Tab-separated table of C-alpha atoms and ligand atoms in Angstrom:
chain	number	residue	atom	x	y	z
S	1	MET	CA	156.684	85.751	87.488
S	2	THR	CA	160.002	85.786	85.639
S	3	SER	CA	160.839	84.539	82.163
S	4	GLN	CA	162.272	81.471	83.872
S	5	ASP	CA	158.763	80.544	84.897
S	6	ARG	CA	157.705	80.099	81.306
S	7	ILE	CA	158.374	77.410	78.726
S	8	ALA	CA	158.544	78.133	75.004
S	9	VAL	CA	156.881	75.197	73.220
S	10	PHE	CA	158.014	74.659	69.638
S	11	PHE	CA	155.685	72.788	67.293
S	12	HIS	CA	155.098	72.426	63.553
S	13	PRO	CA	151.992	70.714	62.093
S	14	ALA	CA	153.990	68.849	59.416
S	15	VAL	CA	155.113	66.405	62.099
S	16	HIS	CA	151.674	64.792	61.691
S	17	ASP	CA	152.406	63.923	58.041
S	18	HIS	CA	154.452	60.840	58.960
S	19	ASP	CA	151.851	58.051	58.574
S	20	THR	CA	153.099	54.851	60.191
S	21	GLY	CA	149.989	52.852	59.278
S	22	ARG	CA	148.604	49.811	61.070
S	23	GLY	CA	149.884	46.367	61.810
S	24	PHE	CA	150.781	43.998	64.637
S	25	PHE	CA	151.836	46.695	67.114
S	26	GLU	CA	155.058	48.040	65.503
S	27	THR	CA	155.417	45.404	62.755
S	28	ARG	CA	153.522	44.381	59.639
S	29	PRO	CA	149.964	43.005	60.022
S	30	SER	CA	149.478	39.371	61.006
S	31	ALA	CA	147.464	37.182	58.630
S	32	LEU	CA	146.243	35.312	61.716
S	33	LEU	CA	144.508	38.371	63.158
S	34	GLU	CA	141.407	40.198	61.997
S	35	LEU	CA	142.196	43.734	63.183
S	36	ALA	CA	145.416	45.643	62.598
S	37	GLU	CA	146.193	48.239	65.267
S	38	PRO	CA	147.803	51.674	64.820
S	39	HIS	CA	151.595	51.692	64.889
S	40	PRO	CA	152.551	52.961	68.363
S	41	GLU	CA	154.497	55.929	66.954
S	42	ASN	CA	151.535	57.740	65.461
S	43	ALA	CA	150.229	61.265	65.080
S	44	ALA	CA	147.484	60.740	67.658
S	45	ARG	CA	149.931	60.640	70.534
S	46	LEU	CA	151.179	64.125	69.691
S	47	VAL	CA	147.627	65.386	69.155
S	48	ASN	CA	146.921	64.428	72.764
S	49	MET	CA	150.195	65.871	74.049
S	50	LYS	CA	149.446	69.174	72.349
S	51	ALA	CA	145.914	69.174	73.709
S	52	VAL	CA	146.885	68.566	77.333
S	53	LEU	CA	149.420	71.399	77.169
S	54	GLU	CA	146.817	73.752	75.684
S	55	ARG	CA	144.062	72.782	78.111
S	56	GLY	CA	145.856	71.713	81.292
S	57	PRO	CA	146.819	73.697	84.403
S	58	ILE	CA	150.169	74.843	82.957
S	59	ALA	CA	148.640	76.249	79.741
S	60	GLU	CA	149.078	79.843	80.863
S	61	SER	CA	152.808	79.303	81.452
S	62	LEU	CA	153.503	78.119	77.919
S	63	ASP	CA	154.367	80.261	74.889
S	64	TRP	CA	153.715	78.474	71.586
S	65	VAL	CA	156.214	79.033	68.786
S	66	GLU	CA	155.892	77.771	65.201
S	67	GLY	CA	158.749	75.452	64.237
S	68	ARG	CA	160.319	75.025	60.821
S	69	ALA	CA	161.944	72.508	58.500
S	70	ALA	CA	165.621	71.732	58.919
S	71	THR	CA	167.973	72.609	56.084
S	72	ARG	CA	170.213	70.052	54.448
S	73	GLU	CA	173.217	71.966	55.795
S	74	GLU	CA	171.892	71.514	59.329
S	75	LEU	CA	171.241	67.790	58.851
S	76	LEU	CA	174.752	67.320	57.459
S	77	LEU	CA	176.178	68.529	60.759
S	78	PHE	CA	175.227	65.140	62.269
S	79	HIS	CA	174.340	62.850	59.358
S	80	ASP	CA	176.141	61.379	56.344
S	81	ALA	CA	175.214	62.845	52.962
S	82	ALA	CA	174.580	59.462	51.319
S	83	TYR	CA	172.224	58.471	54.137
S	84	LEU	CA	170.257	61.721	53.804
S	85	ASP	CA	170.031	61.182	50.048
S	86	SER	CA	168.689	57.671	50.571
S	87	LEU	CA	165.957	58.994	52.880
S	88	ALA	CA	164.952	61.724	50.445
S	89	ALA	CA	164.821	59.184	47.612
S	90	LEU	CA	162.249	57.121	49.522
S	91	GLU	CA	159.706	59.935	49.350
S	92	GLY	CA	157.228	58.972	46.671
S	93	GLU	CA	158.189	55.299	46.792
S	94	GLY	CA	155.110	54.285	48.756
S	95	ARG	CA	155.395	52.627	52.149
S	96	HIS	CA	158.900	51.304	52.796
S	97	TRP	CA	160.095	49.521	55.916
S	98	ILE	CA	163.624	50.725	56.688
S	99	THR	CA	163.795	48.356	59.637
S	100	GLY	CA	161.220	45.816	60.773
S	101	THR	CA	159.585	48.411	63.018
S	102	THR	CA	160.315	51.636	61.156
S	103	PRO	CA	158.109	52.470	58.159
S	104	PHE	CA	158.645	55.477	55.898
S	105	ALA	CA	155.763	56.659	53.710
S	106	PRO	CA	154.731	59.604	51.528
S	107	GLY	CA	154.776	62.643	53.837
S	108	SER	CA	157.359	61.132	56.169
S	109	HIS	CA	160.244	63.146	54.773
S	110	GLN	CA	158.637	66.503	55.449
S	111	ALA	CA	157.737	65.346	58.965
S	112	VAL	CA	161.344	64.314	59.568
S	113	LEU	CA	162.574	67.702	58.375
S	114	ALA	CA	159.989	69.499	60.535
S	115	ALA	CA	160.944	67.510	63.633
S	116	ALA	CA	164.628	68.275	63.204
S	117	GLY	CA	164.178	71.936	62.278
S	118	THR	CA	161.734	72.554	65.110
S	119	THR	CA	164.238	71.062	67.548
S	120	VAL	CA	166.988	73.259	66.102
S	121	ALA	CA	164.726	76.280	66.605
S	122	ALA	CA	163.922	75.324	70.205
S	123	LEU	CA	167.547	74.833	71.151
S	124	ASP	CA	168.590	77.995	69.350
S	125	HIS	CA	165.902	79.920	71.264
S	126	VAL	CA	167.619	79.038	74.527
S	127	TRP	CA	171.226	79.213	73.351
S	128	SER	CA	170.638	82.616	71.747
S	129	GLY	CA	169.200	83.920	74.986
S	130	HIS	CA	165.577	84.454	73.958
S	131	GLY	CA	164.385	82.318	76.859
S	132	LYS	CA	165.678	79.913	79.474
S	133	ILE	CA	163.497	76.873	78.854
S	134	ALA	CA	162.164	75.368	75.639
S	135	TYR	CA	160.356	72.179	74.747
S	136	ALA	CA	160.184	70.748	71.214
S	137	LEU	CA	156.962	68.796	70.644
S	138	VAL	CA	158.100	66.738	67.671
S	139	ARG	CA	157.840	63.404	65.918
S	140	PRO	CA	159.170	61.175	64.527
S	141	PRO	CA	161.508	60.804	67.501
S	142	GLY	CA	165.248	61.010	66.974
S	143	HIS	CA	167.414	59.409	69.619
S	144	HIS	CA	167.911	56.044	67.868
S	145	ALA	CA	168.955	57.672	64.579
S	146	GLN	CA	172.682	57.271	64.042
S	147	PRO	CA	174.718	59.306	61.548
S	148	ALA	CA	174.018	56.801	58.739
S	149	GLN	CA	171.335	54.503	60.150
S	150	ALA	CA	167.603	54.735	60.907
S	151	ASP	CA	166.467	52.717	63.920
S	152	GLY	CA	163.544	52.327	66.290
S	153	TYR	CA	161.045	54.698	64.584
S	154	CYS	CA	163.805	57.362	64.204
S	155	PHE	CA	165.323	58.742	60.987
S	156	VAL	CA	167.120	61.969	61.901
S	157	ASN	CA	168.629	62.608	65.317
S	158	ASN	CA	166.763	65.778	66.235
S	159	ILE	CA	168.874	66.505	69.312
S	160	GLY	CA	172.134	65.675	67.561
S	161	VAL	CA	171.390	68.064	64.729
S	162	ALA	CA	170.243	70.808	67.111
S	163	VAL	CA	173.317	70.530	69.342
S	164	GLU	CA	175.591	70.683	66.306
S	165	ALA	CA	173.712	73.707	64.960
S	166	ALA	CA	174.236	75.511	68.279
S	167	ARG	CA	177.948	74.696	68.142
S	168	GLN	CA	178.027	76.718	64.938
S	169	LYS	CA	176.872	79.600	67.144
S	170	GLY	CA	179.475	79.197	69.843
S	171	LEU	CA	178.150	76.431	72.098
S	172	ARG	CA	181.137	74.487	73.407
S	173	ARG	CA	179.953	72.098	76.100
S	174	ALA	CA	176.526	70.497	76.404
S	175	ALA	CA	174.965	67.552	78.202
S	176	VAL	CA	172.197	65.357	76.822
S	177	VAL	CA	170.178	63.469	79.441
S	178	ASP	CA	167.975	60.810	77.848
S	179	TRP	CA	165.236	59.350	80.070
S	180	ASP	CA	163.284	57.752	77.256
S	181	VAL	CA	162.860	54.106	78.279
S	182	HIS	CA	165.122	52.968	75.437
S	183	HIS	CA	168.846	53.437	75.082
S	184	GLY	CA	169.695	56.656	73.228
S	185	ASN	CA	172.058	54.789	70.934
S	186	GLY	CA	171.946	57.224	68.025
S	187	THR	CA	172.929	60.193	70.144
S	188	GLN	CA	175.610	58.097	71.810
S	189	GLU	CA	176.984	57.050	68.418
S	190	GLY	CA	177.105	60.576	67.016
S	191	PHE	CA	179.027	61.996	69.962
S	192	TYR	CA	180.952	58.872	70.999
S	193	ALA	CA	184.412	60.321	70.380
S	194	ASP	CA	183.453	63.861	71.408
S	195	PRO	CA	184.703	65.098	74.799
S	196	ASP	CA	182.513	68.218	74.801
S	197	ILE	CA	179.059	66.647	74.482
S	198	LEU	CA	178.241	64.459	77.475
S	199	THR	CA	175.610	61.864	76.563
S	200	VAL	CA	173.741	60.156	79.406
S	201	SER	CA	171.042	57.549	78.918
S	202	LEU	CA	168.791	55.997	81.569
S	203	HIS	CA	166.984	53.038	80.054
S	204	MET	CA	165.412	49.646	80.370
S	205	ASP	CA	168.186	47.053	80.139
S	206	HIS	CA	167.196	45.786	76.699
S	207	GLY	CA	170.633	45.287	75.129
S	208	ALA	CA	171.435	45.481	71.421
S	209	TRP	CA	168.461	44.650	69.204
S	210	GLY	CA	169.878	43.839	65.802
S	211	PRO	CA	171.837	45.362	62.945
S	212	SER	CA	170.175	48.773	63.282
S	213	HIS	CA	171.003	48.950	66.989
S	214	PRO	CA	174.340	47.235	67.680
S	215	GLN	CA	175.062	49.339	70.761
S	216	THR	CA	174.243	47.496	73.977
S	217	GLY	CA	173.440	50.428	76.243
S	218	GLY	CA	175.698	48.787	78.791
S	219	ALA	CA	177.701	50.690	81.366
S	220	GLU	CA	180.895	49.596	79.609
S	221	GLU	CA	180.104	51.892	76.648
S	222	ILE	CA	181.896	54.974	77.957
S	223	GLY	CA	182.961	56.738	74.757
S	224	GLU	CA	186.165	56.387	72.769
S	225	GLY	CA	189.322	58.333	72.051
S	226	ALA	CA	189.076	61.895	73.253
S	227	GLY	CA	185.438	61.192	74.170
S	228	THR	CA	186.287	58.466	76.660
S	229	GLY	CA	184.311	59.213	79.811
S	230	ALA	CA	181.783	61.440	78.031
S	231	ASN	CA	179.154	58.726	77.548
S	232	LEU	CA	177.272	57.372	80.547
S	233	ASN	CA	174.825	54.490	80.184
S	234	ILE	CA	172.592	53.624	83.112
S	235	PRO	CA	170.700	50.442	82.283
S	236	LEU	CA	167.969	49.835	84.844
S	237	PRO	CA	166.263	46.527	85.642
S	238	MET	CA	162.700	45.888	84.504
S	239	GLY	CA	160.125	47.531	86.736
S	240	ALA	CA	162.622	49.975	88.195
S	241	GLY	CA	159.963	52.519	89.196
S	242	ASP	CA	160.155	56.082	90.440
S	243	ARG	CA	162.578	55.518	93.297
S	244	ARG	CA	165.209	53.768	91.187
S	245	TYR	CA	164.981	56.390	88.435
S	246	LEU	CA	165.358	59.249	90.899
S	247	GLU	CA	168.222	57.532	92.722
S	248	ALA	CA	169.982	57.093	89.392
S	249	PHE	CA	169.420	60.740	88.578
S	250	ASP	CA	170.725	61.935	91.935
S	251	LEU	CA	173.633	59.497	92.340
S	252	GLN	CA	174.855	59.149	88.745
S	253	VAL	CA	173.356	61.713	86.358
S	254	ALA	CA	173.740	64.842	88.471
S	255	PRO	CA	177.374	64.146	89.499
S	256	ALA	CA	178.314	63.414	85.864
S	257	LEU	CA	176.841	66.725	84.748
S	258	ARG	CA	178.590	68.574	87.584
S	259	ARG	CA	181.902	67.140	86.410
S	260	HIS	CA	181.158	68.000	82.768
S	261	LYS	CA	180.136	71.630	83.410
S	262	PRO	CA	177.773	72.017	80.427
S	263	GLU	CA	176.654	75.375	79.081
S	264	LEU	CA	173.264	73.893	78.226
S	265	VAL	CA	171.272	70.828	79.331
S	266	VAL	CA	169.184	68.948	76.788
S	267	VAL	CA	166.688	66.299	77.890
S	268	ALA	CA	165.531	63.552	75.541
S	269	ALA	CA	162.157	63.454	77.232
S	270	GLY	CA	160.245	60.303	76.378
S	271	GLN	CA	157.376	59.090	78.538
S	272	ASP	CA	157.694	55.427	77.604
S	273	ALA	CA	159.165	54.619	81.013
S	274	SER	CA	155.638	55.099	82.352
S	275	GLN	CA	153.734	52.375	84.152
S	276	PHE	CA	151.226	52.043	81.290
S	277	ASP	CA	153.450	52.241	78.237
S	278	PRO	CA	153.109	49.380	75.737
S	279	ASN	CA	156.776	49.788	74.815
S	280	GLY	CA	158.352	49.900	78.260
S	281	ARG	CA	158.315	48.018	81.542
S	282	GLN	CA	159.668	50.605	83.960
S	283	CYS	CA	156.610	51.652	85.974
S	284	VAL	CA	157.412	55.353	86.345
S	285	THR	CA	154.365	57.326	87.548
S	286	MET	CA	153.220	60.876	86.823
S	287	THR	CA	154.726	61.809	90.179
S	288	GLY	CA	158.016	60.313	89.072
S	289	PHE	CA	158.048	62.284	85.826
S	290	ASN	CA	157.212	65.419	87.776
S	291	ALA	CA	160.238	64.801	89.983
S	292	LEU	CA	162.503	64.179	86.981
S	293	GLY	CA	161.373	67.473	85.447
S	294	ARG	CA	162.016	69.274	88.713
S	295	ARG	CA	165.507	67.783	88.959
S	296	ALA	CA	166.410	68.691	85.374
S	297	ARG	CA	165.390	72.292	85.985
S	298	ALA	CA	167.322	72.461	89.256
S	299	LEU	CA	170.457	71.019	87.675
S	300	ALA	CA	170.298	73.455	84.743
S	301	GLY	CA	169.878	76.255	87.264
S	302	GLU	CA	172.882	75.089	89.248
S	303	LEU	CA	175.186	74.483	86.283
S	304	CYS	CA	174.332	76.652	83.309
S	305	GLY	CA	172.169	79.632	84.130
S	306	GLY	CA	168.982	77.603	83.810
S	307	ARG	CA	169.413	76.879	80.103
S	308	LEU	CA	167.259	73.788	79.553
S	309	VAL	CA	165.812	72.275	76.381
S	310	LEU	CA	163.487	69.286	76.429
S	311	VAL	CA	162.800	67.339	73.261
S	312	GLN	CA	159.974	64.851	72.793
S	313	GLU	CA	161.085	61.285	72.140
S	314	GLY	CA	158.989	58.150	72.798
S	315	GLY	CA	155.808	57.785	74.866
S	316	TYR	CA	153.234	55.429	73.396
S	317	ALA	CA	150.275	55.192	75.759
S	318	PRO	CA	148.027	57.560	73.779
S	319	SER	CA	146.418	59.150	76.842
S	320	TYR	CA	148.778	58.472	79.721
S	321	ALA	CA	151.914	59.702	77.923
S	322	ALA	CA	150.242	63.087	77.463
S	323	TYR	CA	149.479	63.282	81.184
S	324	CYS	CA	153.060	62.255	81.997
S	325	LEU	CA	154.332	64.996	79.701
S	326	HIS	CA	152.183	67.551	81.537
S	327	ALA	CA	153.523	66.266	84.845
S	328	THR	CA	157.092	66.583	83.547
S	329	LEU	CA	156.732	70.172	82.407
S	330	GLU	CA	154.913	71.054	85.614
S	331	GLY	CA	157.991	69.776	87.441
S	332	VAL	CA	160.217	71.858	85.167
S	333	LEU	CA	158.156	74.861	86.260
S	334	GLY	CA	158.894	73.900	89.876
S	335	ARG	CA	155.354	72.849	90.649
S	336	ALA	CA	153.974	69.647	92.092
S	337	CYS	CA	151.860	67.385	89.926
S	338	SER	CA	148.404	68.940	89.973
S	339	LEU	CA	146.596	66.518	87.666
S	340	LYS	CA	145.182	63.509	89.440
S	341	ASP	CA	146.530	60.296	87.958
S	342	PRO	CA	143.348	58.909	86.330
S	343	ILE	CA	144.366	55.269	85.993
S	344	ALA	CA	147.076	54.441	88.488
S	345	TYR	CA	145.999	51.801	90.957
S	346	LEU	CA	149.422	50.492	91.930
S	347	PRO	CA	151.240	53.477	93.397
S	348	ASP	CA	154.986	53.075	93.816
S	349	PRO	CA	155.374	51.836	97.404
S	350	ALA	CA	158.442	54.032	97.667
S	351	GLY	CA	156.124	56.986	97.396
S	352	GLY	CA	157.124	58.301	93.991
S	353	GLY	CA	159.319	61.281	93.514
S	354	ARG	CA	159.825	64.196	95.771
P	1	LIG	ZN1	161.628	54.933	73.625
């Protein structure tokens, strides 16, 4: 076994301190209903993800590393100072809804800092040559966070900050592949005029969703200025399934990365494209996630010495997302999906991913 057959998993317990409360799914409680349900972006989902990695078949191939809080200097590499100040000022203000779906509460700020810093540490681990593959198990997620705007449960763009931090250490060209079911609008926005950071997003074709998310995720959003051509949106129709996701990866994502010639591949690895996610309608199976993980690893091997960093984004089915995460990392390790899918009863007729 070589070091390439191991994944360094970065985690910090402060990510659990972000308490999103209960309501009508992702919004405030309804007076017409008796029971409020947990907000979908909750600590429990990461508790289960951590557990399946510690207890599942790939446990012996994972090396756990304690994360850390991001510094203000690191956050400023991607975010505006006034925006960061406004977030910090909310700490101690009680529960505050920054958008209609995005609450911020006491404890949230330290979770946000832990998520960003732990992602910086994971990416630095690979860029500095300590290992080939790292995964940052973090929340709150980051890919909707724009330089001066929270959106879609996200406050700080964990990947954006981490990529910028690595540029301070000599990274020149990177590619971010976002297969979270939602458009990675924050990452797109931060690097929109940047020719060196290729941003690719595969997502449900949901369009813009209001003032916090004006980007459409459409194929016409290709970057601007010197960055024209360095943003690739791949909106996929509802119910796309394994075959469509893998076709998109093979026919659009992989060629774009080959043209870009990155020194590092970063994956915004949500599991909310799964067939049981309450936040997505894309019907990807565990087998499909396994195949996506396998492809990401192969592409990093082909293009940049195997340097691959995966960062947790969405994934809101509290049990199934954890299993899909395990399937993904098993694919990254070059192995087939060994966990039986416990709840799938409508297998993709195309046969999933191979
Ligand atoms: Zn998502």
